[in-house]
Amino acid sequence: MQKSISQKGRRFHFDVLVIGSGIAGLNYILELVKLKPHCKIALFAKATLDYCNSNLAQGGIAAVTESYDSVEKHLKDTLKAGDGATNKKTAQKILAYGQCAITELISHNVQFDVETLAQEGGHSERRIYHAGDSTGREIIRNLVDK
């Protein structure tokens, strides 16, 4: 079912409306284009494509990608750091997807400092991927380029 948008008396028709130009919105569009290349997509952003909270994120992304680590260890660290406020099933699903997410971002030319995985906060292993001090900006820049 197509969605319609009116602007200045003109009507536009789209198959999908995406609200937000952060990592989730841009990544969703890239996945959708793979599945339905002729799909008409409207992206609503606050102002410009890089004007989003994701672009301001300086921290890294925690993901299990090394043989010395495991999703079970990461989950244990996450549950401990969450101090009872973490939904175990949800956390497990998210953490299991970590390696795939990093691989996908690298395929979009995101330049992580892969030689220096960090160990921060409640993590018991080195599993934090950074792109300098502006990980969010690096990810958004590359997703927008795609």
C-alpha positions as a printed Julia matrix, in Angstrom:
146×3 Matrix{Float64}:
  0.0     0.0    0.0
  1.52    3.3   -1.07
  1.79    6.24   1.31
  1.11    9.77   0.12
  2.78   12.99   1.17
  1.62   16.46   0.21
  4.0    19.39  -0.04
  3.25   22.81  -1.52
  0.16   21.49  -3.24
  2.01   18.57  -4.86
  1.38   14.96  -3.92
  4.17   12.39  -3.72
  3.67    8.61  -3.46
  6.04    6.22  -1.7
  6.07    2.55  -0.79
  7.95    3.14   2.47
  8.37    6.09   4.83
 11.49    6.1    7.02
 11.54    8.54   9.9
 15.04    9.48  11.05
 18.43    9.63   9.37
 20.39    7.93  12.14
 22.17    4.59  11.89
 18.94    2.58  12.18
 17.06    4.53   9.5
 19.94    4.62   7.0
 20.81    0.97   7.55
 17.14    0.0    7.08
 17.05    1.84   3.75
 20.21    0.08   2.53
 18.75   -3.32   3.46
 15.42   -2.47   1.84
 17.11   -1.4   -1.41
 18.84   -4.81  -1.55
 15.53   -6.65  -1.14
 13.34   -4.36  -3.25
 15.54   -2.29  -5.59
 12.61   -0.48  -7.22
 10.91    0.47  -3.97
 10.11    4.18  -3.59
 11.41    5.37  -0.21
 10.9     8.69   1.55
 13.37    9.55   4.31
 12.36   12.19   6.83
 15.24   13.87   8.63
 15.33   16.76  11.12
 17.3    18.95   8.74
 20.24   17.44   6.87
 21.1    13.73   6.67
 23.91   14.08   9.17
 21.86   16.08  11.68
 21.05   13.19  14.01
 22.06   11.82  17.39
 23.96    8.93  15.78
 26.31   11.42  14.14
 27.23   12.8   17.59
 28.03    9.4   19.15
 31.68    9.29  20.15
 31.73    5.91  21.88
 32.34    2.6   20.2
 30.33   -0.5   19.42
 30.77   -3.63  21.53
 30.74   -6.87  19.54
 32.2   -10.35  19.92
 34.41  -11.0   16.9
 37.52  -12.62  18.35
 38.04  -16.34  19.12
 39.06  -15.62  22.75
 35.65  -14.05  23.42
 32.07  -15.36  23.3
 28.52  -14.08  23.22
 28.0   -15.87  26.56
 30.84  -13.83  28.17
 29.48  -10.63  26.63
 25.99  -11.44  27.92
 27.37  -12.11  31.41
 29.14   -8.72  31.36
 26.0    -6.99  30.07
 23.76   -8.53  32.73
 26.23   -7.63  35.48
 26.55   -4.02  34.25
 22.77   -3.78  33.9
 22.34   -4.62  37.59
 18.97   -6.35  37.1
 17.53   -3.87  34.58
 18.52   -5.86  31.47
 16.11   -8.16  29.64
 18.26  -11.27  29.19
 16.48  -12.64  26.08
 16.61   -9.28  24.31
 20.25   -8.69  25.21
 21.17  -12.18  23.99
 19.51  -11.58  20.61
 21.23   -8.21  20.17
 24.65   -9.5   21.21
 24.38  -12.54  18.91
 24.01  -10.13  15.97
 27.1    -8.06  16.92
 29.65   -9.69  14.63
 27.26   -9.52  11.68
 26.62   -5.81  12.36
 30.36   -5.0   12.46
 30.94   -6.99   9.25
 28.07   -5.13   7.54
 29.39   -1.72   8.63
 32.88   -2.61   7.38
 31.3    -3.61   4.04
 29.94   -0.03   3.93
 33.54    1.24   4.26
 33.36    2.22   7.94
 36.98    2.48   9.05
 37.17    1.0   12.53
 40.46    0.96  14.45
 40.45   -2.86  14.18
 44.04   -3.23  15.37
 43.16   -1.73  18.75
 39.91   -3.15  20.1
 39.24   -1.48  23.43
 38.18   -2.89  26.79
 35.94   -0.42  28.57
 33.39   -0.15  31.34
 31.94   -3.48  32.42
 33.55   -5.51  29.61
 35.87   -8.35  30.58
 37.37   -8.58  27.06
 38.63   -6.28  24.32
 35.52   -5.99  22.12
 34.87   -2.26  21.59
 35.18   -1.03  18.0
 36.05    2.65  17.58
 36.53    4.9   14.58
 38.77    7.43  16.25
 36.85    9.65  18.66
 33.87   10.01  16.33
 32.51    6.53  15.67
 28.98    7.77  15.0
 30.14   10.39  12.5
 32.23    7.8   10.62
 29.28    5.4   10.41
 26.77    8.04   9.3
 29.18    9.47   6.7
 29.65    6.05   5.13
 25.99    5.04   5.25
 25.0     8.34   3.61
 27.65    7.78   0.92
 26.13    4.39   0.15
